[in-house]
């Protein structure tokens, strides 16, 4: 039986002080500024490979499928006074017009754009934010868990179907969005408690031990903004000179947990956070699991700019490991850092997703380039898939071992669909 009467694991300031930004075993190799772009008319960022509830990355009838947060590039709208396209302004604006689209490929890397998953008007709010597409069965049915944002932030799901042919993949259905839950104000901070609250990014999974359906998601610890207390437990064993925390009470990230009533996943009960980052970091985004060697590896992405005063770490993916679903967890590599950007290119990639085969996908954000005829650095905006890398998980540690192709997300298993008879 899973112990549901647990205390969250505290990611302490002392743990985070161990983050070492340029450790080669936890640093993503430099992404070159001459990267290829998947589609000149689109920005893509958070990438969601099709998977089953046990985490296996799957293809259907030999087609790999990924879902991405996507925005149409809008050079007409983002033209500056000099008549130039301000791609940075366009890129920074993308969150407000995010749509979930899908792509398919035969080789797990030559992605063909499939279009939107939901038609305009289906999703009830203005933004379609990250989540997880789950292949349910051999009929090709998919539950897309995602986040409906602005107004509010609601974890939701929509069911549809993937249809394959020799030419590619199309979608059917995805026309009826079901709201699952919002932040409760008891465990997870609400908009009323903090207008900058974070509540999103559902990642459902079946616990390999108890067989029940759960999901992890991004939250903030409940309580009014600025009222969180950084006590001894949140501080950890810090060295002399590290007791001043500045405005650290404003950062209160956490990884949330919910359990479903049954394997249909239509009714959910919110549980306490698994890991909290009060006084450490304000965002623990897109949490997800890898189950390996009888361990629970819980990953989450976070930013340099969301760390608290007195702490510093790269944009990248962080990990926590336990022998039990509900913890206690240990920060991987002692600090939590699993794979960060190099300090010379601090924004080169983001939104890493660690897959059960050790491959880690992410998107390119921006890569520095030399300005022509000048010593100044400029940067090139990505909005496309980054090179995939491979890491190895060994007990509480991880090691970066290989760089692969851009956007390489191979299936671990192919599912042959039963054709629908009309
Ligand atoms: C991560 C993220 C997610 C969110 C999305 C919004 O890159 O911030 O947490 O769902 O991007 O664009």
Coordinates of C-alpha atoms and ligand atoms in Angstrom, one line a residue:
X1 CA 0.0 0.0 0.0
X2 CA 1.3 3.4 -0.9
X3 CA 1.6 5.6 2.2
X4 CA -0.7 8.6 1.4
X5 CA -0.1 10.1 4.8
X6 CA 3.3 11.6 4.0
X7 CA 5.2 14.8 4.5
X8 CA 6.6 16.6 1.4
X9 CA 10.3 16.4 0.8
X10 CA 11.9 19.8 1.3
X11 CA 14.5 20.8 -1.3
X12 CA 16.6 23.0 1.0
X13 CA 18.7 26.0 0.4
X14 CA 21.7 24.0 1.5
X15 CA 20.9 21.4 -1.2
X16 CA 20.6 24.1 -3.8
X17 CA 23.9 25.7 -2.7
X18 CA 25.5 22.5 -4.0
X19 CA 24.4 23.3 -7.6
X20 CA 27.5 23.5 -9.7
X21 CA 26.7 25.2 -13.0
X22 CA 29.4 23.9 -15.3
X23 CA 29.9 20.3 -14.0
X24 CA 30.5 18.5 -17.4
X25 CA 28.5 15.5 -16.2
X26 CA 25.4 17.6 -15.7
X27 CA 25.8 20.3 -18.4
X28 CA 24.2 20.1 -21.8
X29 CA 26.9 20.5 -24.6
X30 CA 26.9 23.8 -26.4
X31 CA 24.2 24.1 -29.0
X32 CA 25.6 25.5 -32.2
X33 CA 24.1 28.8 -33.5
X34 CA 23.6 27.2 -37.0
X35 CA 20.8 24.9 -35.8
X36 CA 18.1 23.8 -38.3
X37 CA 14.5 25.1 -37.8
X38 CA 11.6 22.7 -38.0
X39 CA 9.2 25.2 -39.5
X40 CA 10.0 28.8 -40.4
X41 CA 6.4 29.9 -39.9
X42 CA 6.0 28.4 -36.4
X43 CA 7.6 28.6 -32.9
X44 CA 7.5 25.3 -31.0
X45 CA 8.6 24.9 -27.4
X46 CA 7.4 22.4 -24.8
X47 CA 7.5 19.0 -26.5
X48 CA 5.2 16.1 -25.3
X49 CA 6.1 12.7 -26.8
X50 CA 3.2 10.2 -27.1
X51 CA 3.4 7.7 -24.3
X52 CA 1.5 5.1 -22.4
X53 CA 0.5 5.4 -18.7
X54 CA 3.5 3.2 -17.8
X55 CA 5.7 5.9 -19.4
X56 CA 6.7 4.0 -22.5
X57 CA 7.2 6.3 -25.5
X58 CA 5.2 4.7 -28.3
X59 CA 4.7 5.0 -32.1
X60 CA 1.4 4.0 -33.8
X61 CA 1.6 1.8 -36.9
X62 CA 5.3 2.9 -37.2
X63 CA 4.6 6.6 -36.9
X64 CA 6.3 8.4 -34.0
X65 CA 4.1 11.3 -32.7
X66 CA 4.9 14.3 -30.6
X67 CA 2.7 17.1 -29.4
X68 CA 4.2 20.6 -29.0
X69 CA 3.2 24.0 -27.6
X70 CA 3.1 26.0 -30.8
X71 CA 2.6 29.6 -31.9
X72 CA 2.4 31.0 -35.5
X73 CA 5.3 33.4 -36.1
X74 CA 3.9 36.9 -36.7
X75 CA 6.4 39.1 -38.5
X76 CA 3.7 41.5 -39.6
X77 CA 2.6 42.2 -36.0
X78 CA 6.1 42.4 -34.5
X79 CA 7.8 44.8 -36.9
X80 CA 9.7 47.6 -35.1
X81 CA 10.0 51.3 -36.1
X82 CA 13.0 50.5 -38.4
X83 CA 10.8 48.2 -40.3
X84 CA 12.6 45.1 -39.0
X85 CA 11.0 41.9 -37.7
X86 CA 11.5 41.9 -33.9
X87 CA 11.6 38.1 -33.5
X88 CA 12.5 38.4 -29.8
X89 CA 9.3 40.3 -29.1
X90 CA 7.3 37.8 -31.1
X91 CA 9.0 34.8 -29.2
X92 CA 8.4 36.4 -25.8
X93 CA 4.7 36.9 -26.6
X94 CA 4.2 33.2 -27.5
X95 CA 2.8 32.0 -24.2
X96 CA -0.3 34.1 -24.6
X97 CA -1.2 32.4 -27.9
X98 CA 0.0 28.9 -27.2
X99 CA -1.8 26.1 -29.1
X100 CA -1.2 22.4 -28.9
X101 CA -0.2 20.9 -32.3
X102 CA 1.1 17.5 -33.3
X103 CA 3.8 16.2 -35.6
X104 CA 4.6 12.7 -36.9
X105 CA 7.6 11.0 -38.4
X106 CA 8.8 7.6 -39.5
X107 CA 12.4 7.9 -38.1
X108 CA 11.7 9.7 -34.8
X109 CA 13.4 12.9 -36.1
X110 CA 12.1 14.1 -39.5
X111 CA 8.9 15.7 -38.1
X112 CA 6.0 16.5 -40.4
X113 CA 3.5 19.1 -39.1
X114 CA 0.1 17.5 -38.5
X115 CA -1.8 20.7 -37.4
X116 CA -3.8 21.5 -34.3
X117 CA -5.1 18.9 -32.0
X118 CA -8.2 20.8 -30.9
X119 CA -9.9 23.2 -33.3
X120 CA -10.2 26.8 -32.4
X121 CA -13.0 27.3 -29.9
X122 CA -12.8 23.8 -28.3
X123 CA -10.5 24.7 -25.5
X124 CA -12.4 27.0 -23.0
X125 CA -9.6 29.5 -22.2
X126 CA -7.2 31.6 -24.2
X127 CA -4.1 29.5 -23.8
X128 CA -3.4 25.8 -24.3
X129 CA -0.5 25.0 -22.0
X130 CA 1.6 21.9 -21.4
X131 CA 0.5 18.4 -20.4
X132 CA 0.9 14.8 -21.6
X133 CA -0.7 12.8 -24.5
X134 CA -1.5 9.3 -23.4
X135 CA -2.2 6.5 -25.9
X136 CA -5.0 4.5 -24.2
X137 CA -5.5 1.5 -26.5
X138 CA -5.1 -0.2 -29.9
X139 CA -8.0 1.9 -31.2
X140 CA -5.6 4.8 -31.2
X141 CA -7.6 6.7 -28.5
X142 CA -5.6 9.3 -26.7
X143 CA -6.3 11.2 -23.5
X144 CA -4.5 14.6 -23.8
X145 CA -4.0 16.0 -20.3
X146 CA -3.1 19.7 -20.5
X147 CA -3.6 23.0 -18.8
X148 CA -6.4 25.5 -19.7
X149 CA -4.9 28.9 -18.8
X150 CA -6.3 32.5 -18.7
X151 CA -8.7 33.1 -17.2
X152 CA -7.6 30.8 -14.3
X153 CA -5.5 27.7 -14.5
X154 CA -7.3 24.4 -14.8
X155 CA -5.9 20.9 -15.3
X156 CA -8.1 19.3 -18.0
X157 CA -8.2 16.5 -20.5
X158 CA -9.6 16.0 -23.9
X159 CA -10.1 12.6 -25.6
X160 CA -9.6 12.0 -29.3
X161 CA -8.1 9.4 -31.6
X162 CA -5.0 9.1 -33.9
X163 CA -5.7 7.7 -37.3
X164 CA -2.8 6.4 -39.4
X165 CA -2.4 5.7 -43.1
X166 CA 0.7 5.1 -45.3
X167 CA 0.9 8.9 -45.7
X168 CA 0.8 9.9 -42.1
X169 CA -1.3 10.6 -39.0
X170 CA -4.4 12.6 -38.5
X171 CA -6.5 13.4 -35.4
X172 CA -10.2 12.8 -34.8
X173 CA -12.4 13.9 -31.8
X174 CA -10.5 16.1 -29.3
X175 CA -13.7 18.1 -29.1
X176 CA -14.9 17.8 -25.6
X177 CA -12.7 19.2 -22.9
X178 CA -13.2 18.0 -19.3
X179 CA -12.0 20.1 -16.4
X180 CA -10.3 18.0 -13.7
X181 CA -9.2 20.4 -10.9
X182 CA -7.8 23.7 -10.0
X183 CA -5.5 24.8 -7.1
X184 CA -7.3 24.3 -3.8
X185 CA -5.7 26.9 -1.6
X186 CA -5.0 24.3 1.1
X187 CA -2.0 22.5 -0.4
X188 CA -1.6 24.6 -3.6
X189 CA -1.6 28.3 -3.9
X190 CA -4.5 29.9 -5.7
X191 CA -4.7 33.1 -7.9
X192 CA -6.4 34.8 -5.0
X193 CA -3.4 34.0 -2.8
X194 CA -0.8 35.1 -5.4
X195 CA -1.5 36.6 -8.8
X196 CA 1.8 35.1 -10.0
X197 CA 0.8 31.5 -8.9
X198 CA 1.9 28.5 -11.0
X199 CA -0.5 25.6 -11.4
X200 CA -0.1 23.5 -14.5
X201 CA 1.6 20.8 -16.6
X202 CA -0.1 17.5 -15.6
X203 CA 1.8 14.3 -16.1
X204 CA -0.3 11.2 -15.3
X205 CA 1.3 7.7 -14.7
X206 CA 0.5 4.3 -13.3
X207 CA 2.5 3.6 -10.2
X208 CA 4.4 0.4 -11.1
X209 CA 4.1 -0.8 -7.5
X210 CA 0.4 -0.2 -6.5
X211 CA -1.1 -0.1 -10.1
X212 CA -3.1 3.1 -9.4
X213 CA -3.3 6.1 -11.6
X214 CA -1.7 9.3 -10.3
X215 CA -0.4 12.5 -11.8
X216 CA 2.3 15.0 -10.9
X217 CA 1.9 18.7 -11.8
X218 CA 3.5 22.1 -11.1
X219 CA 2.2 24.1 -8.2
X220 CA 3.2 26.6 -5.5
X221 CA 2.8 25.9 -1.8
X222 CA -0.5 27.4 -0.6
X223 CA -0.6 30.7 1.4
X224 CA -0.7 34.4 0.6
X225 CA 2.3 35.7 -1.4
X226 CA 5.1 36.7 0.9
X227 CA 3.9 34.9 4.0
X228 CA 6.0 31.7 3.6
X229 CA 8.5 31.2 6.3
X230 CA 12.0 29.9 5.6
X231 CA 12.7 28.0 8.8
X232 CA 15.4 25.6 9.7
X233 CA 13.9 22.8 7.6
X234 CA 13.8 25.0 4.5
X235 CA 17.3 26.4 5.2
X236 CA 19.1 23.0 5.7
X237 CA 22.6 23.0 7.0
X238 CA 24.0 26.1 5.4
X239 CA 27.6 27.3 5.8
X240 CA 28.4 30.5 7.7
X241 CA 27.5 33.6 5.8
X242 CA 24.5 32.0 4.1
X243 CA 21.7 32.8 6.6
X244 CA 20.5 36.0 4.9
X245 CA 17.8 35.1 2.5
X246 CA 16.7 38.4 1.1
X247 CA 13.3 38.1 -0.6
X248 CA 13.3 34.3 -0.6
X249 CA 9.9 34.2 1.0
X250 CA 8.4 35.0 -2.5
X251 CA 9.6 31.7 -4.0
X252 CA 7.4 28.7 -3.1
X253 CA 7.5 26.2 -6.0
X254 CA 6.3 22.6 -5.4
X255 CA 5.6 19.4 -7.3
X256 CA 2.0 18.4 -6.7
X257 CA 0.4 15.0 -6.6
X258 CA -3.1 13.8 -7.3
X259 CA -4.7 10.3 -7.4
X260 CA -7.5 9.2 -9.7
X261 CA -10.5 7.3 -8.4
X262 CA -9.9 4.6 -11.0
X263 CA -7.9 4.0 -14.2
X264 CA -10.3 6.1 -16.3
X265 CA -8.8 9.2 -14.8
X266 CA -12.1 11.3 -14.8
X267 CA -12.2 12.0 -11.1
X268 CA -9.2 13.1 -9.1
X269 CA -8.3 13.8 -5.5
X270 CA -5.6 16.3 -4.7
X271 CA -2.8 15.1 -2.4
X272 CA 0.0 17.1 -0.6
X273 CA 3.0 18.1 -2.6
X274 CA 5.8 15.6 -3.1
X275 CA 8.6 18.1 -3.1
X276 CA 8.6 21.7 -2.0
X277 CA 11.1 24.5 -2.9
X278 CA 10.0 27.2 -0.4
X279 CA 12.8 29.8 -0.2
X280 CA 14.6 28.0 -3.0
X281 CA 12.8 28.4 -6.4
X282 CA 9.4 29.6 -7.5
X283 CA 8.9 27.2 -10.5
X284 CA 9.1 23.4 -10.6
X285 CA 7.6 23.0 -14.0
X286 CA 6.6 20.0 -16.1
X287 CA 7.3 17.3 -13.5
X288 CA 7.5 13.7 -14.8
X289 CA 8.8 10.3 -13.8
X290 CA 11.2 7.7 -14.9
X291 CA 10.9 4.3 -13.1
X292 CA 14.2 2.4 -13.1
X293 CA 16.0 0.0 -10.8
X294 CA 13.0 -0.1 -8.4
X295 CA 13.4 3.7 -7.9
X296 CA 11.2 6.6 -8.6
X297 CA 13.1 9.3 -10.5
X298 CA 11.1 12.5 -10.4
X299 CA 12.2 15.2 -12.8
X300 CA 11.2 18.8 -13.1
X301 CA 12.4 21.8 -15.1
X302 CA 13.4 25.1 -13.6
X303 CA 14.9 28.5 -14.4
X304 CA 17.8 30.6 -13.4
X305 CA 15.6 33.6 -12.9
X306 CA 13.1 31.8 -10.5
X307 CA 15.8 30.9 -7.9
X308 CA 15.6 32.8 -4.6
X309 CA 18.1 35.5 -3.5
X310 CA 21.4 34.0 -2.5
X311 CA 21.0 30.9 -4.8
X312 CA 21.9 30.3 -8.4
X313 CA 21.5 27.5 -10.8
X314 CA 21.1 27.0 -14.6
X315 CA 17.9 26.6 -16.7
X316 CA 17.5 22.9 -17.0
X317 CA 16.1 19.7 -15.5
X318 CA 16.4 18.8 -11.9
X319 CA 15.7 15.4 -10.3
X320 CA 14.7 13.8 -7.0
X321 CA 15.0 10.0 -6.3
X322 CA 13.2 7.7 -3.8
X323 CA 12.3 4.1 -3.3
X324 CA 8.7 5.1 -2.6
X325 CA 6.2 7.2 -4.6
X326 CA 5.5 9.5 -1.7
X327 CA 9.1 9.8 -0.6
X328 CA 11.1 10.9 1.2
X329 CA 13.1 12.0 -1.9
X330 CA 16.8 12.8 -2.2
X331 CA 18.0 15.5 -4.6
X332 CA 19.9 13.9 -7.4
X333 CA 23.7 14.5 -7.5
X334 CA 23.2 16.0 -4.0
X335 CA 22.0 19.3 -5.4
X336 CA 19.1 18.3 -7.6
X337 CA 20.7 19.4 -10.8
X338 CA 20.6 16.8 -13.6
X339 CA 21.2 18.7 -16.8
X340 CA 21.6 22.4 -17.1
X341 CA 22.7 24.9 -19.7
X342 CA 26.4 25.9 -19.9
X343 CA 27.0 29.3 -18.3
X344 CA 28.3 30.7 -21.6
X345 CA 24.9 29.9 -23.3
X346 CA 22.5 30.1 -20.3
X347 CA 19.3 30.1 -22.4
X348 CA 20.2 27.7 -25.1
X349 CA 17.6 25.1 -24.2
X350 CA 14.7 24.5 -21.9
X351 CA 11.7 22.3 -21.1
X352 CA 13.7 19.0 -20.9
X353 CA 11.8 15.8 -20.8
X354 CA 13.7 12.7 -19.6
X355 CA 12.4 9.6 -21.2
X356 CA 12.6 6.0 -19.8
X357 CA 15.3 5.2 -22.3
X358 CA 17.6 7.9 -20.9
X359 CA 17.1 10.3 -23.9
X360 CA 16.3 13.9 -23.0
X361 CA 14.5 16.2 -25.4
X362 CA 14.3 20.0 -25.1
X363 CA 13.7 23.0 -27.3
X364 CA 16.1 25.7 -28.4
X365 CA 15.4 29.1 -26.7
X366 CA 18.2 31.4 -27.8
X367 CA 21.9 30.9 -28.7
X368 CA 24.5 33.7 -28.7
X369 CA 26.0 34.7 -32.0
X370 CA 28.6 37.3 -32.9
X371 CA 27.2 40.5 -34.4
X372 CA 28.6 41.1 -37.9
X373 CA 31.5 43.7 -37.8
X374 CA 31.3 44.1 -34.1
X375 CA 32.6 42.6 -30.9
X376 CA 29.0 42.5 -29.4
X377 CA 27.1 39.4 -29.0
X378 CA 23.6 39.0 -30.4
X379 CA 21.5 35.9 -30.1
X380 CA 19.5 33.7 -32.4
X381 CA 16.0 32.7 -31.3
X382 CA 15.1 29.0 -31.6
X383 CA 11.5 27.9 -31.3
X384 CA 12.6 24.5 -32.6
X385 CA 13.8 21.1 -31.2
X386 CA 17.2 21.0 -29.6
X387 CA 19.7 18.1 -30.0
X388 CA 18.6 15.2 -27.9
X389 CA 21.0 14.0 -25.3
X390 CA 21.4 10.8 -23.4
X391 CA 21.9 10.6 -19.7
X392 CA 22.5 7.6 -17.5
X393 CA 20.8 7.2 -14.1
X394 CA 23.0 5.4 -11.6
X395 CA 21.5 5.3 -8.1
X396 CA 21.3 8.9 -6.9
X397 CA 23.6 10.2 -9.6
X398 CA 23.3 11.0 -13.3
X399 CA 25.8 11.3 -16.1
X400 CA 25.5 13.0 -19.5
X401 CA 27.0 10.5 -22.0
X402 CA 25.9 11.3 -25.6
X403 CA 24.6 14.0 -27.9
X404 CA 22.2 12.8 -30.7
X405 CA 20.3 14.5 -33.5
X406 CA 18.0 17.5 -33.3
X407 CA 14.6 16.5 -32.0
X408 CA 15.4 12.8 -31.9
X409 CA 12.5 11.2 -30.0
X410 CA 12.4 7.5 -31.1
X411 CA 9.6 5.3 -29.9
X412 CA 10.5 2.6 -27.4
X413 CA 7.6 0.4 -28.7
X414 CA 5.4 0.3 -31.7
X415 CA 1.6 -0.2 -31.2
X416 CA -0.2 -1.7 -34.2
X417 CA -3.7 -0.1 -34.3
X418 CA -6.9 -2.0 -35.1
X419 CA -8.4 -0.4 -38.1
X420 CA -11.8 1.1 -37.6
X421 CA -14.4 -0.7 -39.8
X422 CA -17.0 1.8 -41.2
Ligands
LIG1 C1 7.5 25.6 -19.6 C2 6.2 26.3 -19.5 C3 5.2 25.4 -18.9 C4 3.9 26.0 -19.4 C5 4.3 26.6 -20.8 C6 3.7 27.9 -21.1 O1 8.3 26.0 -20.7 O2 6.4 27.5 -18.7 O3 5.2 25.3 -17.5 O4 2.9 25.0 -19.5 O5 5.7 26.7 -20.8 O6 4.1 28.3 -22.4

